[in-house]
Amino acid sequence: MRAETRKEERGLEMKEVEVLVEGGKATPGPPLGPALGPLGVNVKAVVEEINRLTKDYEGMQVPVKVKVTAEGKFEISVGTPPTSVLLKKELGVEKVTPENAPNLSISLESVVKVARMKKRQMLASSLKKAVKEVLGTCKSMGIRVDGKDPREVQREIDDGKYDDMLREEES
């Protein structure tokens, strides 16, 4: 956990607390409660918002930043675990090794789920491009997608095979 005080551009003093919390399971106890209580913020409201924002990362440690102004207002920013960690969680394995990778295959639906989780932090401009980026991680890890080489699935995406699946989420 890290806490610091900074001056924002608008002249407001801002306290920042950084913690690692288990996705969807933050509590008002340590480390959050003791760090946030003295800052005059509604700890219960902060914890509820953190849990809402991190529910998709259940079972994983998630980096969270809470910025608190002198007026007791707060902003929460949630990081995401690395793409490889999210893929391992979807596969239900702790490690991907050269020995077990050839036997691992993830569904395209799971790849799309990971892409949605990571999209805000990616440079991808659409869900389709984010999915292709996650497929690249699958390739580098040696994981197959629906039993196929991830590069084959990327080509199928380029050919429009999954447009219906990917269109509804594009912004």
mmCIF file with all atom_site columns, C-alpha atoms in Angstrom:
data_model
loop_
_atom_site.group_PDB
_atom_site.id
_atom_site.type_symbol
_atom_site.label_atom_id
_atom_site.label_alt_id
_atom_site.label_comp_id
_atom_site.label_asym_id
_atom_site.label_entity_id
_atom_site.label_seq_id
_atom_site.pdbx_PDB_ins_code
_atom_site.Cartn_x
_atom_site.Cartn_y
_atom_site.Cartn_z
_atom_site.occupancy
_atom_site.B_iso_or_equiv
_atom_site.pdbx_formal_charge
_atom_site.auth_seq_id
_atom_site.auth_comp_id
_atom_site.auth_asym_id
_atom_site.auth_atom_id
_atom_site.pdbx_PDB_model_num
ATOM 1   C CA . MET A 1 1   ? 0.000   0.000   0.000   1.00 0.00 ? 1   MET A CA 1
ATOM 2   C CA . ARG A 1 2   ? 1.173   3.515   -0.788  1.00 0.00 ? 2   ARG A CA 1
ATOM 3   C CA . ALA A 1 3   ? -0.280  6.864   0.180   1.00 0.00 ? 3   ALA A CA 1
ATOM 4   C CA . GLU A 1 4   ? 0.831   10.300  -0.928  1.00 0.00 ? 4   GLU A CA 1
ATOM 5   C CA . THR A 1 5   ? -0.356  13.891  -0.981  1.00 0.00 ? 5   THR A CA 1
ATOM 6   C CA . ARG A 1 6   ? -0.308  15.924  -4.192  1.00 0.00 ? 6   ARG A CA 1
ATOM 7   C CA . LYS A 1 7   ? -1.529  19.296  -5.419  1.00 0.00 ? 7   LYS A CA 1
ATOM 8   C CA . GLU A 1 8   ? -3.824  19.047  -8.425  1.00 0.00 ? 8   GLU A CA 1
ATOM 9   C CA . GLU A 1 9   ? -3.910  21.649  -11.183 1.00 0.00 ? 9   GLU A CA 1
ATOM 10  C CA . ARG A 1 10  ? -7.035  23.221  -9.706  1.00 0.00 ? 10  ARG A CA 1
ATOM 11  C CA . GLY A 1 11  ? -5.219  23.929  -6.451  1.00 0.00 ? 11  GLY A CA 1
ATOM 12  C CA . LEU A 1 12  ? -7.052  21.195  -4.530  1.00 0.00 ? 12  LEU A CA 1
ATOM 13  C CA . GLU A 1 13  ? -5.054  18.975  -2.256  1.00 0.00 ? 13  GLU A CA 1
ATOM 14  C CA . MET A 1 14  ? -5.438  15.357  -3.262  1.00 0.00 ? 14  MET A CA 1
ATOM 15  C CA . LYS A 1 15  ? -4.491  12.272  -1.252  1.00 0.00 ? 15  LYS A CA 1
ATOM 16  C CA . GLU A 1 16  ? -3.808  9.103   -3.192  1.00 0.00 ? 16  GLU A CA 1
ATOM 17  C CA . VAL A 1 17  ? -3.911  5.588   -1.776  1.00 0.00 ? 17  VAL A CA 1
ATOM 18  C CA . GLU A 1 18  ? -2.727  2.598   -3.792  1.00 0.00 ? 18  GLU A CA 1
ATOM 19  C CA . VAL A 1 19  ? -3.649  -0.918  -2.678  1.00 0.00 ? 19  VAL A CA 1
ATOM 20  C CA . LEU A 1 20  ? -3.902  -4.445  -4.000  1.00 0.00 ? 20  LEU A CA 1
ATOM 21  C CA . VAL A 1 21  ? -7.293  -5.989  -3.311  1.00 0.00 ? 21  VAL A CA 1
ATOM 22  C CA . GLU A 1 22  ? -8.868  -9.293  -4.203  1.00 0.00 ? 22  GLU A CA 1
ATOM 23  C CA . GLY A 1 23  ? -11.347 -8.682  -7.003  1.00 0.00 ? 23  GLY A CA 1
ATOM 24  C CA . GLY A 1 24  ? -14.844 -8.046  -5.679  1.00 0.00 ? 24  GLY A CA 1
ATOM 25  C CA . LYS A 1 25  ? -13.832 -8.657  -2.066  1.00 0.00 ? 25  LYS A CA 1
ATOM 26  C CA . ALA A 1 26  ? -12.486 -5.375  -0.695  1.00 0.00 ? 26  ALA A CA 1
ATOM 27  C CA . THR A 1 27  ? -13.427 -4.720  2.941   1.00 0.00 ? 27  THR A CA 1
ATOM 28  C CA . PRO A 1 28  ? -13.359 -1.648  5.198   1.00 0.00 ? 28  PRO A CA 1
ATOM 29  C CA . GLY A 1 29  ? -10.640 -3.388  7.220   1.00 0.00 ? 29  GLY A CA 1
ATOM 30  C CA . PRO A 1 30  ? -6.923  -3.189  6.494   1.00 0.00 ? 30  PRO A CA 1
ATOM 31  C CA . PRO A 1 31  ? -5.435  -2.037  4.200   1.00 0.00 ? 31  PRO A CA 1
ATOM 32  C CA . LEU A 1 32  ? -8.264  0.237   2.981   1.00 0.00 ? 32  LEU A CA 1
ATOM 33  C CA . GLY A 1 33  ? -10.056 1.342   6.155   1.00 0.00 ? 33  GLY A CA 1
ATOM 34  C CA . PRO A 1 34  ? -7.015  2.579   8.102   1.00 0.00 ? 34  PRO A CA 1
ATOM 35  C CA . ALA A 1 35  ? -5.652  4.368   5.022   1.00 0.00 ? 35  ALA A CA 1
ATOM 36  C CA . LEU A 1 36  ? -8.943  6.027   4.000   1.00 0.00 ? 36  LEU A CA 1
ATOM 37  C CA . GLY A 1 37  ? -10.575 6.744   7.382   1.00 0.00 ? 37  GLY A CA 1
ATOM 38  C CA . PRO A 1 38  ? -8.368  9.717   8.307   1.00 0.00 ? 38  PRO A CA 1
ATOM 39  C CA . LEU A 1 39  ? -8.959  11.276  4.869   1.00 0.00 ? 39  LEU A CA 1
ATOM 40  C CA . GLY A 1 40  ? -12.608 12.067  5.657   1.00 0.00 ? 40  GLY A CA 1
ATOM 41  C CA . VAL A 1 41  ? -14.073 9.883   2.920   1.00 0.00 ? 41  VAL A CA 1
ATOM 42  C CA . ASN A 1 42  ? -17.029 7.498   3.253   1.00 0.00 ? 42  ASN A CA 1
ATOM 43  C CA . VAL A 1 43  ? -15.046 4.230   3.480   1.00 0.00 ? 43  VAL A CA 1
ATOM 44  C CA . LYS A 1 44  ? -18.158 2.075   2.956   1.00 0.00 ? 44  LYS A CA 1
ATOM 45  C CA . ALA A 1 45  ? -18.969 3.914   -0.302  1.00 0.00 ? 45  ALA A CA 1
ATOM 46  C CA . VAL A 1 46  ? -15.373 3.519   -1.512  1.00 0.00 ? 46  VAL A CA 1
ATOM 47  C CA . VAL A 1 47  ? -15.350 -0.217  -0.706  1.00 0.00 ? 47  VAL A CA 1
ATOM 48  C CA . GLU A 1 48  ? -18.697 -0.757  -2.479  1.00 0.00 ? 48  GLU A CA 1
ATOM 49  C CA . GLU A 1 49  ? -17.436 1.065   -5.580  1.00 0.00 ? 49  GLU A CA 1
ATOM 50  C CA . ILE A 1 50  ? -14.155 -0.895  -5.586  1.00 0.00 ? 50  ILE A CA 1
ATOM 51  C CA . ASN A 1 51  ? -16.080 -4.172  -5.330  1.00 0.00 ? 51  ASN A CA 1
ATOM 52  C CA . ARG A 1 52  ? -18.380 -3.140  -8.173  1.00 0.00 ? 52  ARG A CA 1
ATOM 53  C CA . LEU A 1 53  ? -15.431 -2.188  -10.393 1.00 0.00 ? 53  LEU A CA 1
ATOM 54  C CA . THR A 1 54  ? -13.377 -5.312  -9.583  1.00 0.00 ? 54  THR A CA 1
ATOM 55  C CA . LYS A 1 55  ? -16.073 -8.024  -9.588  1.00 0.00 ? 55  LYS A CA 1
ATOM 56  C CA . ASP A 1 56  ? -14.813 -9.426  -12.923 1.00 0.00 ? 56  ASP A CA 1
ATOM 57  C CA . TYR A 1 57  ? -11.420 -10.114 -11.330 1.00 0.00 ? 57  TYR A CA 1
ATOM 58  C CA . GLU A 1 58  ? -12.689 -12.376 -8.545  1.00 0.00 ? 58  GLU A CA 1
ATOM 59  C CA . GLY A 1 59  ? -9.893  -14.542 -7.162  1.00 0.00 ? 59  GLY A CA 1
ATOM 60  C CA . MET A 1 60  ? -7.146  -12.239 -8.483  1.00 0.00 ? 60  MET A CA 1
ATOM 61  C CA . GLN A 1 61  ? -5.203  -9.430  -6.849  1.00 0.00 ? 61  GLN A CA 1
ATOM 62  C CA . VAL A 1 62  ? -6.083  -6.164  -8.553  1.00 0.00 ? 62  VAL A CA 1
ATOM 63  C CA . PRO A 1 63  ? -4.215  -2.834  -8.263  1.00 0.00 ? 63  PRO A CA 1
ATOM 64  C CA . VAL A 1 64  ? -6.538  -0.030  -7.169  1.00 0.00 ? 64  VAL A CA 1
ATOM 65  C CA . LYS A 1 65  ? -5.864  3.710   -6.785  1.00 0.00 ? 65  LYS A CA 1
ATOM 66  C CA . VAL A 1 66  ? -8.178  5.844   -4.669  1.00 0.00 ? 66  VAL A CA 1
ATOM 67  C CA . LYS A 1 67  ? -7.803  9.619   -5.014  1.00 0.00 ? 67  LYS A CA 1
ATOM 68  C CA . VAL A 1 68  ? -9.474  11.640  -2.257  1.00 0.00 ? 68  VAL A CA 1
ATOM 69  C CA . THR A 1 69  ? -9.945  15.424  -2.301  1.00 0.00 ? 69  THR A CA 1
ATOM 70  C CA . ALA A 1 70  ? -10.020 17.614  0.786   1.00 0.00 ? 70  ALA A CA 1
ATOM 71  C CA . GLU A 1 71  ? -13.829 17.746  0.430   1.00 0.00 ? 71  GLU A CA 1
ATOM 72  C CA . GLY A 1 72  ? -14.067 13.954  0.869   1.00 0.00 ? 72  GLY A CA 1
ATOM 73  C CA . LYS A 1 73  ? -14.850 13.217  -2.777  1.00 0.00 ? 73  LYS A CA 1
ATOM 74  C CA . PHE A 1 74  ? -13.106 10.235  -4.331  1.00 0.00 ? 74  PHE A CA 1
ATOM 75  C CA . GLU A 1 75  ? -12.080 8.786   -7.679  1.00 0.00 ? 75  GLU A CA 1
ATOM 76  C CA . ILE A 1 76  ? -11.189 5.149   -8.134  1.00 0.00 ? 76  ILE A CA 1
ATOM 77  C CA . SER A 1 77  ? -9.043  3.739   -10.892 1.00 0.00 ? 77  SER A CA 1
ATOM 78  C CA . VAL A 1 78  ? -8.654  0.005   -11.279 1.00 0.00 ? 78  VAL A CA 1
ATOM 79  C CA . GLY A 1 79  ? -5.779  -1.651  -13.055 1.00 0.00 ? 79  GLY A CA 1
ATOM 80  C CA . THR A 1 80  ? -6.030  -5.100  -14.564 1.00 0.00 ? 80  THR A CA 1
ATOM 81  C CA . PRO A 1 81  ? -3.859  -8.143  -14.184 1.00 0.00 ? 81  PRO A CA 1
ATOM 82  C CA . PRO A 1 82  ? -1.670  -9.019  -17.176 1.00 0.00 ? 82  PRO A CA 1
ATOM 83  C CA . THR A 1 83  ? -3.419  -10.655 -20.147 1.00 0.00 ? 83  THR A CA 1
ATOM 84  C CA . SER A 1 84  ? -1.554  -13.911 -19.527 1.00 0.00 ? 84  SER A CA 1
ATOM 85  C CA . VAL A 1 85  ? -2.922  -14.087 -15.959 1.00 0.00 ? 85  VAL A CA 1
ATOM 86  C CA . LEU A 1 86  ? -6.476  -13.508 -17.200 1.00 0.00 ? 86  LEU A CA 1
ATOM 87  C CA . LEU A 1 87  ? -6.048  -16.232 -19.837 1.00 0.00 ? 87  LEU A CA 1
ATOM 88  C CA . LYS A 1 88  ? -4.741  -18.695 -17.221 1.00 0.00 ? 88  LYS A CA 1
ATOM 89  C CA . LYS A 1 89  ? -7.754  -17.933 -15.027 1.00 0.00 ? 89  LYS A CA 1
ATOM 90  C CA . GLU A 1 90  ? -10.120 -18.575 -17.947 1.00 0.00 ? 90  GLU A CA 1
ATOM 91  C CA . LEU A 1 91  ? -8.315  -21.856 -18.629 1.00 0.00 ? 91  LEU A CA 1
ATOM 92  C CA . GLY A 1 92  ? -8.391  -22.819 -14.941 1.00 0.00 ? 92  GLY A CA 1
ATOM 93  C CA . VAL A 1 93  ? -4.640  -23.447 -14.742 1.00 0.00 ? 93  VAL A CA 1
ATOM 94  C CA . GLU A 1 94  ? -1.920  -21.953 -12.574 1.00 0.00 ? 94  GLU A CA 1
ATOM 95  C CA . LYS A 1 95  ? 0.886   -22.271 -15.112 1.00 0.00 ? 95  LYS A CA 1
ATOM 96  C CA . VAL A 1 96  ? 1.253   -22.669 -18.825 1.00 0.00 ? 96  VAL A CA 1
ATOM 97  C CA . THR A 1 97  ? 4.359   -24.681 -19.627 1.00 0.00 ? 97  THR A CA 1
ATOM 98  C CA . PRO A 1 98  ? 5.753   -26.136 -22.843 1.00 0.00 ? 98  PRO A CA 1
ATOM 99  C CA . GLU A 1 99  ? 4.527   -29.509 -21.539 1.00 0.00 ? 99  GLU A CA 1
ATOM 100 C CA . ASN A 1 100 ? 0.874   -28.560 -20.923 1.00 0.00 ? 100 ASN A CA 1
ATOM 101 C CA . ALA A 1 101 ? 0.393   -25.780 -23.516 1.00 0.00 ? 101 ALA A CA 1
ATOM 102 C CA . PRO A 1 102 ? -0.211  -28.113 -26.502 1.00 0.00 ? 102 PRO A CA 1
ATOM 103 C CA . ASN A 1 103 ? -3.155  -29.630 -24.597 1.00 0.00 ? 103 ASN A CA 1
ATOM 104 C CA . LEU A 1 104 ? -4.719  -26.269 -23.670 1.00 0.00 ? 104 LEU A CA 1
ATOM 105 C CA . SER A 1 105 ? -7.476  -24.713 -25.750 1.00 0.00 ? 105 SER A CA 1
ATOM 106 C CA . ILE A 1 106 ? -9.505  -21.680 -24.772 1.00 0.00 ? 106 ILE A CA 1
ATOM 107 C CA . SER A 1 107 ? -12.846 -20.702 -26.270 1.00 0.00 ? 107 SER A CA 1
ATOM 108 C CA . LEU A 1 108 ? -13.123 -17.611 -28.428 1.00 0.00 ? 108 LEU A CA 1
ATOM 109 C CA . GLU A 1 109 ? -15.826 -16.423 -26.003 1.00 0.00 ? 109 GLU A CA 1
ATOM 110 C CA . SER A 1 110 ? -13.232 -16.487 -23.196 1.00 0.00 ? 110 SER A CA 1
ATOM 111 C CA . VAL A 1 111 ? -10.767 -14.579 -25.390 1.00 0.00 ? 111 VAL A CA 1
ATOM 112 C CA . VAL A 1 112 ? -13.454 -11.940 -26.015 1.00 0.00 ? 112 VAL A CA 1
ATOM 113 C CA . LYS A 1 113 ? -14.127 -11.754 -22.251 1.00 0.00 ? 113 LYS A CA 1
ATOM 114 C CA . VAL A 1 114 ? -10.419 -11.113 -21.569 1.00 0.00 ? 114 VAL A CA 1
ATOM 115 C CA . ALA A 1 115 ? -10.303 -8.518  -24.363 1.00 0.00 ? 115 ALA A CA 1
ATOM 116 C CA . ARG A 1 116 ? -13.241 -6.669  -22.800 1.00 0.00 ? 116 ARG A CA 1
ATOM 117 C CA . MET A 1 117 ? -11.449 -6.621  -19.431 1.00 0.00 ? 117 MET A CA 1
ATOM 118 C CA . LYS A 1 118 ? -8.216  -5.301  -20.939 1.00 0.00 ? 118 LYS A CA 1
ATOM 119 C CA . LYS A 1 119 ? -9.592  -2.997  -23.655 1.00 0.00 ? 119 LYS A CA 1
ATOM 120 C CA . ARG A 1 120 ? -9.371  0.249   -21.628 1.00 0.00 ? 120 ARG A CA 1
ATOM 121 C CA . GLN A 1 121 ? -5.649  -0.310  -21.163 1.00 0.00 ? 121 GLN A CA 1
ATOM 122 C CA . MET A 1 122 ? -4.908  -1.418  -24.715 1.00 0.00 ? 122 MET A CA 1
ATOM 123 C CA . LEU A 1 123 ? -4.145  0.722   -27.717 1.00 0.00 ? 123 LEU A CA 1
ATOM 124 C CA . ALA A 1 124 ? -6.809  -1.184  -29.684 1.00 0.00 ? 124 ALA A CA 1
ATOM 125 C CA . SER A 1 125 ? -9.512  1.068   -31.107 1.00 0.00 ? 125 SER A CA 1
ATOM 126 C CA . SER A 1 126 ? -12.192 -1.642  -31.274 1.00 0.00 ? 126 SER A CA 1
ATOM 127 C CA . LEU A 1 127 ? -13.153 -4.897  -29.607 1.00 0.00 ? 127 LEU A CA 1
ATOM 128 C CA . LYS A 1 128 ? -12.154 -6.751  -32.782 1.00 0.00 ? 128 LYS A CA 1
ATOM 129 C CA . LYS A 1 129 ? -8.610  -5.351  -32.560 1.00 0.00 ? 129 LYS A CA 1
ATOM 130 C CA . ALA A 1 130 ? -8.442  -6.030  -28.802 1.00 0.00 ? 130 ALA A CA 1
ATOM 131 C CA . VAL A 1 131 ? -9.454  -9.657  -29.417 1.00 0.00 ? 131 VAL A CA 1
ATOM 132 C CA . LYS A 1 132 ? -6.716  -9.990  -32.031 1.00 0.00 ? 132 LYS A CA 1
ATOM 133 C CA . GLU A 1 133 ? -4.218  -8.603  -29.513 1.00 0.00 ? 133 GLU A CA 1
ATOM 134 C CA . VAL A 1 134 ? -5.299  -11.196 -26.915 1.00 0.00 ? 134 VAL A CA 1
ATOM 135 C CA . LEU A 1 135 ? -5.024  -13.888 -29.592 1.00 0.00 ? 135 LEU A CA 1
ATOM 136 C CA . GLY A 1 136 ? -1.402  -12.785 -30.044 1.00 0.00 ? 136 GLY A CA 1
ATOM 137 C CA . THR A 1 137 ? -0.819  -13.448 -26.347 1.00 0.00 ? 137 THR A CA 1
ATOM 138 C CA . CYS A 1 138 ? -2.444  -16.876 -26.766 1.00 0.00 ? 138 CYS A CA 1
ATOM 139 C CA . LYS A 1 139 ? -0.006  -17.584 -29.615 1.00 0.00 ? 139 LYS A CA 1
ATOM 140 C CA . SER A 1 140 ? 3.025   -16.541 -27.577 1.00 0.00 ? 140 SER A CA 1
ATOM 141 C CA . MET A 1 141 ? 1.840   -18.731 -24.660 1.00 0.00 ? 141 MET A CA 1
ATOM 142 C CA . GLY A 1 142 ? 1.255   -21.716 -26.961 1.00 0.00 ? 142 GLY A CA 1
ATOM 143 C CA . ILE A 1 143 ? -2.487  -21.849 -26.212 1.00 0.00 ? 143 ILE A CA 1
ATOM 144 C CA . ARG A 1 144 ? -4.923  -22.945 -28.914 1.00 0.00 ? 144 ARG A CA 1
ATOM 145 C CA . VAL A 1 145 ? -8.277  -21.220 -29.439 1.00 0.00 ? 145 VAL A CA 1
ATOM 146 C CA . ASP A 1 146 ? -11.238 -23.505 -30.054 1.00 0.00 ? 146 ASP A CA 1
ATOM 147 C CA . GLY A 1 147 ? -8.656  -26.139 -31.003 1.00 0.00 ? 147 GLY A CA 1
ATOM 148 C CA . LYS A 1 148 ? -7.034  -23.905 -33.658 1.00 0.00 ? 148 LYS A CA 1
ATOM 149 C CA . ASP A 1 149 ? -3.803  -21.967 -33.934 1.00 0.00 ? 149 ASP A CA 1
ATOM 150 C CA . PRO A 1 150 ? -4.567  -18.388 -32.764 1.00 0.00 ? 150 PRO A CA 1
ATOM 151 C CA . ARG A 1 151 ? -3.225  -17.014 -36.063 1.00 0.00 ? 151 ARG A CA 1
ATOM 152 C CA . GLU A 1 152 ? -5.939  -18.964 -37.905 1.00 0.00 ? 152 GLU A CA 1
ATOM 153 C CA . VAL A 1 153 ? -8.590  -17.372 -35.664 1.00 0.00 ? 153 VAL A CA 1
ATOM 154 C CA . GLN A 1 154 ? -7.069  -13.928 -36.345 1.00 0.00 ? 154 GLN A CA 1
ATOM 155 C CA . ARG A 1 155 ? -7.424  -14.597 -40.094 1.00 0.00 ? 155 ARG A CA 1
ATOM 156 C CA . GLU A 1 156 ? -11.039 -15.689 -39.583 1.00 0.00 ? 156 GLU A CA 1
ATOM 157 C CA . ILE A 1 157 ? -11.696 -12.413 -37.731 1.00 0.00 ? 157 ILE A CA 1
ATOM 158 C CA . ASP A 1 158 ? -10.129 -10.495 -40.632 1.00 0.00 ? 158 ASP A CA 1
ATOM 159 C CA . ASP A 1 159 ? -12.395 -12.437 -43.027 1.00 0.00 ? 159 ASP A CA 1
ATOM 160 C CA . GLY A 1 160 ? -15.470 -11.347 -41.031 1.00 0.00 ? 160 GLY A CA 1
ATOM 161 C CA . LYS A 1 161 ? -16.414 -14.772 -39.663 1.00 0.00 ? 161 LYS A CA 1
ATOM 162 C CA . TYR A 1 162 ? -17.077 -13.403 -36.136 1.00 0.00 ? 162 TYR A CA 1
ATOM 163 C CA . ASP A 1 163 ? -18.405 -9.939  -37.015 1.00 0.00 ? 163 ASP A CA 1
ATOM 164 C CA . ASP A 1 164 ? -21.774 -10.621 -35.372 1.00 0.00 ? 164 ASP A CA 1
ATOM 165 C CA . MET A 1 165 ? -20.082 -11.660 -32.107 1.00 0.00 ? 165 MET A CA 1
ATOM 166 C CA . LEU A 1 166 ? -17.717 -8.689  -32.073 1.00 0.00 ? 166 LEU A CA 1
ATOM 167 C CA . ARG A 1 167 ? -19.916 -5.932  -33.542 1.00 0.00 ? 167 ARG A CA 1
ATOM 168 C CA . GLU A 1 168 ? -22.280 -5.555  -30.580 1.00 0.00 ? 168 GLU A CA 1
ATOM 169 C CA . GLU A 1 169 ? -19.497 -4.437  -28.245 1.00 0.00 ? 169 GLU A CA 1
ATOM 170 C CA . GLU A 1 170 ? -17.599 -2.091  -30.557 1.00 0.00 ? 170 GLU A CA 1
ATOM 171 C CA . SER A 1 171 ? -17.687 1.571   -29.726 1.00 0.00 ? 171 SER A CA 1
#
